[in-house]
Coordinates of C-alpha atoms in Angstrom, one line a residue:
M1 CA -10.6 -24.3 5.1
A2 CA -8.6 -25.1 1.9
V3 CA -6.3 -22.6 0.3
Q4 CA -7.8 -21.2 -2.9
F5 CA -5.4 -21.2 -5.9
T6 CA -6.6 -19.2 -8.9
N7 CA -5.1 -19.8 -12.4
I8 CA -4.7 -16.6 -14.3
N9 CA -2.5 -16.4 -17.5
N10 CA -1.0 -19.8 -16.7
K11 CA 0.1 -18.7 -13.2
D12 CA -1.4 -20.0 -9.9
W13 CA -2.2 -17.2 -7.6
V14 CA -3.1 -16.9 -3.9
F15 CA -5.2 -13.8 -3.2
F16 CA -5.9 -12.1 0.2
Q17 CA -8.7 -9.8 1.0
G18 CA -8.2 -7.1 3.6
K19 CA -4.5 -7.8 3.9
Y20 CA -1.2 -6.5 2.5
L21 CA 2.5 -7.3 2.9
F22 CA 3.9 -3.9 3.9
S23 CA 7.1 -2.2 3.0
D24 CA 8.5 1.3 3.6
D25 CA 8.3 2.5 0.0
E26 CA 10.4 5.5 0.6
K27 CA 13.4 3.4 1.6
T28 CA 12.8 0.0 0.1
K29 CA 14.8 -1.5 -2.8
I30 CA 12.0 -4.0 -3.6
L31 CA 9.3 -1.7 -4.9
I32 CA 9.4 -1.9 -8.7
S33 CA 6.2 -0.1 -9.7
D34 CA 3.3 1.9 -8.1
K35 CA 1.1 2.8 -11.1
T36 CA -2.6 3.5 -10.7
K37 CA -4.9 0.7 -11.9
K38 CA -8.6 1.3 -11.8
K39 CA -9.4 -2.4 -11.6
L40 CA -7.8 -5.1 -9.5
K41 CA -7.5 -7.4 -12.5
D42 CA -5.3 -4.9 -14.2
C43 CA -3.0 -4.9 -11.3
I44 CA -2.9 -8.7 -11.3
N45 CA -2.3 -8.9 -15.0
S46 CA 0.4 -6.3 -14.8
C47 CA 2.2 -8.2 -12.1
G48 CA 1.7 -11.5 -14.0
D49 CA 3.2 -10.1 -17.2
N50 CA 6.3 -8.7 -15.3
N51 CA 8.8 -11.5 -14.5
K52 CA 10.4 -9.2 -11.9
C53 CA 7.1 -8.8 -10.0
H54 CA 6.7 -11.5 -7.3
W55 CA 3.8 -10.0 -5.3
F56 CA 1.6 -6.9 -5.3
Y57 CA -0.9 -5.1 -3.2
W58 CA -3.7 -2.8 -4.4
N59 CA -6.3 -0.7 -2.7
T60 CA -9.8 0.6 -3.5
E61 CA -9.0 4.2 -2.2
D62 CA -6.6 5.3 -5.0
G63 CA -6.1 2.3 -7.2
K64 CA -2.3 2.3 -6.5
C65 CA -0.9 -1.0 -7.7
K66 CA 2.3 -1.5 -5.8
Q67 CA 4.5 -4.3 -7.2
Y68 CA 7.5 -5.9 -5.5
S69 CA 10.5 -8.0 -6.2
F70 CA 13.2 -9.7 -4.2
I71 CA 16.7 -8.5 -3.7
E72 CA 19.7 -10.7 -4.3
N73 CA 21.6 -12.4 -1.5
I74 CA 23.7 -15.5 -2.3
D75 CA 23.4 -16.6 1.4
S76 CA 19.6 -16.3 1.5
T77 CA 16.5 -18.4 0.7
F78 CA 12.9 -17.3 0.5
Q79 CA 9.7 -19.3 0.5
W80 CA 5.9 -18.4 0.5
R81 CA 3.7 -20.3 2.9
Y82 CA 1.6 -21.8 0.2
D83 CA 4.4 -22.4 -2.2
S84 CA 6.8 -25.3 -1.6
Y85 CA 9.3 -23.8 -4.1
K86 CA 12.4 -22.3 -2.5
Y87 CA 13.7 -19.1 -4.1
E88 CA 17.5 -19.4 -3.7
K89 CA 19.8 -16.4 -3.5
T90 CA 16.8 -14.1 -2.8
E91 CA 16.0 -11.9 0.2
V92 CA 13.2 -9.8 1.6
P93 CA 14.6 -7.0 3.8
K94 CA 13.9 -6.6 7.5
E95 CA 11.8 -3.5 6.8
V96 CA 8.9 -5.7 5.9
F97 CA 6.9 -6.6 9.0
N98 CA 8.6 -9.8 10.4
N99 CA 9.5 -11.7 13.4
A100 CA 13.3 -12.2 13.2
H101 CA 14.9 -14.8 15.4
Q102 CA 17.8 -17.3 15.3
T103 CA 17.5 -20.9 14.2
E104 CA 20.2 -23.5 13.5
T105 CA 18.8 -24.8 10.3
Q106 CA 16.6 -23.6 7.4
E107 CA 14.2 -26.5 8.1
Q108 CA 13.6 -25.3 11.6
C109 CA 12.9 -21.8 10.4
L110 CA 10.4 -23.1 7.9
N111 CA 8.7 -25.2 10.6
D112 CA 8.5 -22.1 12.8
C113 CA 6.5 -20.5 10.0
Y114 CA 4.2 -23.4 9.6
N115 CA 3.6 -23.5 13.3
D116 CA 2.6 -19.8 13.2
V117 CA -0.9 -19.6 11.6
N118 CA -0.3 -15.9 10.7
C119 CA 3.0 -16.5 8.9
V120 CA 2.9 -15.4 5.2
A121 CA 6.4 -16.2 4.1
V122 CA 9.8 -17.1 5.5
N123 CA 13.3 -16.0 4.7
Y124 CA 16.4 -17.7 6.0
I125 CA 19.9 -16.1 6.0
Q126 CA 22.3 -19.0 6.3
K127 CA 25.5 -17.2 7.4
L128 CA 23.6 -15.2 10.1
K129 CA 21.3 -18.1 11.0
D130 CA 18.6 -15.4 10.8
C131 CA 15.1 -16.6 10.4
R132 CA 12.5 -14.0 9.3
I133 CA 8.9 -14.9 9.5
F134 CA 6.7 -12.3 7.6
Y135 CA 3.2 -11.2 8.5
N136 CA 0.5 -9.3 6.8
Y137 CA -1.0 -6.0 7.9
S138 CA -4.8 -5.7 8.0
N139 CA -6.8 -3.1 6.1
G140 CA -10.3 -3.7 4.6
N141 CA -9.5 -1.6 1.5
Y142 CA -6.5 -3.7 0.5
Y143 CA -6.0 -6.7 -1.7
Y144 CA -2.8 -8.6 -1.9
G145 CA -1.5 -11.6 -3.9
Y146 CA 1.4 -13.6 -5.2
Y147 CA 1.8 -16.5 -7.7
V148 CA 3.1 -19.9 -6.6
I149 CA 5.3 -22.3 -8.5
Q150 CA 4.6 -25.5 -6.6
Q151 CA 1.2 -25.4 -4.8
N152 CA 1.4 -26.2 -1.0
S153 CA -2.0 -26.5 0.6
E154 CA -0.9 -28.7 3.5
H155 CA 0.0 -25.9 6.0
V156 CA -3.1 -23.7 6.1
G157 CA -2.7 -20.5 8.1
G158 CA -5.0 -18.0 9.6
E159 CA -5.0 -15.6 6.7
P160 CA -8.3 -15.2 4.7
T161 CA -7.6 -16.3 1.1
S162 CA -10.0 -15.6 -1.8
I163 CA -10.8 -17.2 -5.1
G164 CA -10.2 -14.9 -8.0
N165 CA -13.8 -14.5 -9.3
D166 CA -15.0 -12.7 -6.2
I167 CA -12.3 -9.9 -6.4
Y168 CA -11.3 -9.9 -10.0
D169 CA -13.5 -7.0 -11.1
V170 CA -13.3 -4.8 -8.0
K171 CA -12.9 -1.2 -8.9
A172 CA -11.1 1.6 -7.1
N173 CA -12.9 4.7 -6.0
I174 CA -10.7 7.1 -8.0
E175 CA -13.6 9.3 -9.2
S176 CA -14.8 9.9 -5.7
N177 CA -11.3 10.8 -4.5
F178 CA -11.0 13.2 -7.4
S179 CA -14.4 14.7 -6.5
K180 CA -13.1 15.2 -2.9
I181 CA -10.0 16.9 -4.2
I182 CA -12.1 19.2 -6.4
G183 CA -14.4 19.9 -3.5
N184 CA -11.5 20.8 -1.3
I185 CA -10.1 23.2 -3.9
L186 CA -13.5 24.9 -4.3
T187 CA -13.9 25.2 -0.5
Y188 CA -10.4 26.7 -0.3
L189 CA -11.2 29.2 -3.1
L190 CA -14.5 30.2 -1.6
T191 CA -12.8 30.7 1.8
A192 CA -10.1 32.8 0.2
F193 CA -12.7 34.9 -1.6
L194 CA -14.7 35.5 1.6
I195 CA -11.6 36.5 3.5
G196 CA -10.6 38.8 0.7
F197 CA -14.1 40.3 0.5
V198 CA -14.1 41.0 4.3
I199 CA -10.7 42.6 4.1
F200 CA -11.9 44.8 1.1
I201 CA -15.0 46.0 3.1
L202 CA -12.9 46.7 6.2
Y203 CA -10.3 48.6 4.2
H204 CA -12.9 50.9 2.6
F205 CA -14.8 51.3 5.9
K206 CA -11.5 52.4 7.5
K207 CA -10.7 54.7 4.6
D208 CA -14.1 56.4 4.9
W209 CA -13.8 56.6 8.7
D210 CA -10.4 58.2 8.4
K211 CA -11.7 60.7 5.8
K212 CA -14.6 61.7 8.1
R213 CA -12.1 62.2 11.0
K214 CA -9.9 64.5 8.9
N215 CA -12.8 66.4 7.5
P216 CA -15.5 66.8 10.3
P217 CA -18.9 68.2 9.1
E218 CA -19.2 72.0 9.4
Q219 CA -21.2 73.3 12.3
L220 CA -24.2 75.4 11.4
N221 CA -24.3 79.0 12.8
V222 CA -27.5 79.7 14.7

């Protein structure tokens, strides 16, 4: 199956359905934005307009558009599977899901990626001879993409790619999530009211009971 490249705003993109390149956002240095975008195309266009954004992932559950960039490392080279362009002096940290191993050369590292059908990208650290092969996570609610500089369709992997027109207008279920939140709040308030009402009834019942114990009814003289 051929790789689908989709031209949007003069950039060639590769899109994935049900996949995302994961990073620990609480610790990472590569997350540059996580704004909410109701439509997938807004996330794509936002990343395309930002020269610092190199890839994104977006999901239909909350519309979070997470955009990522590289970090600088003069001893490192990064390359996407479907892009023959080598990003010099750039690195993706180990926190992103990868298979790190040692290779003597950058070419051997790249071939290791091409020989692994699930490889998404490859990062080679020259001084350490550290070869990082990156993989996607699977989740049916996610969409993920990056733009390529030099199309490389020779080394097709096992990841399901998508043409742009079948995902471009996908919308997030933000309203339904909002409704769930409102529903949860109402449920909480109703529960709190019922608990308060029961406590109120029990309090007055106890108060009346104590009053009756202190003041027993007078006995009638026969």
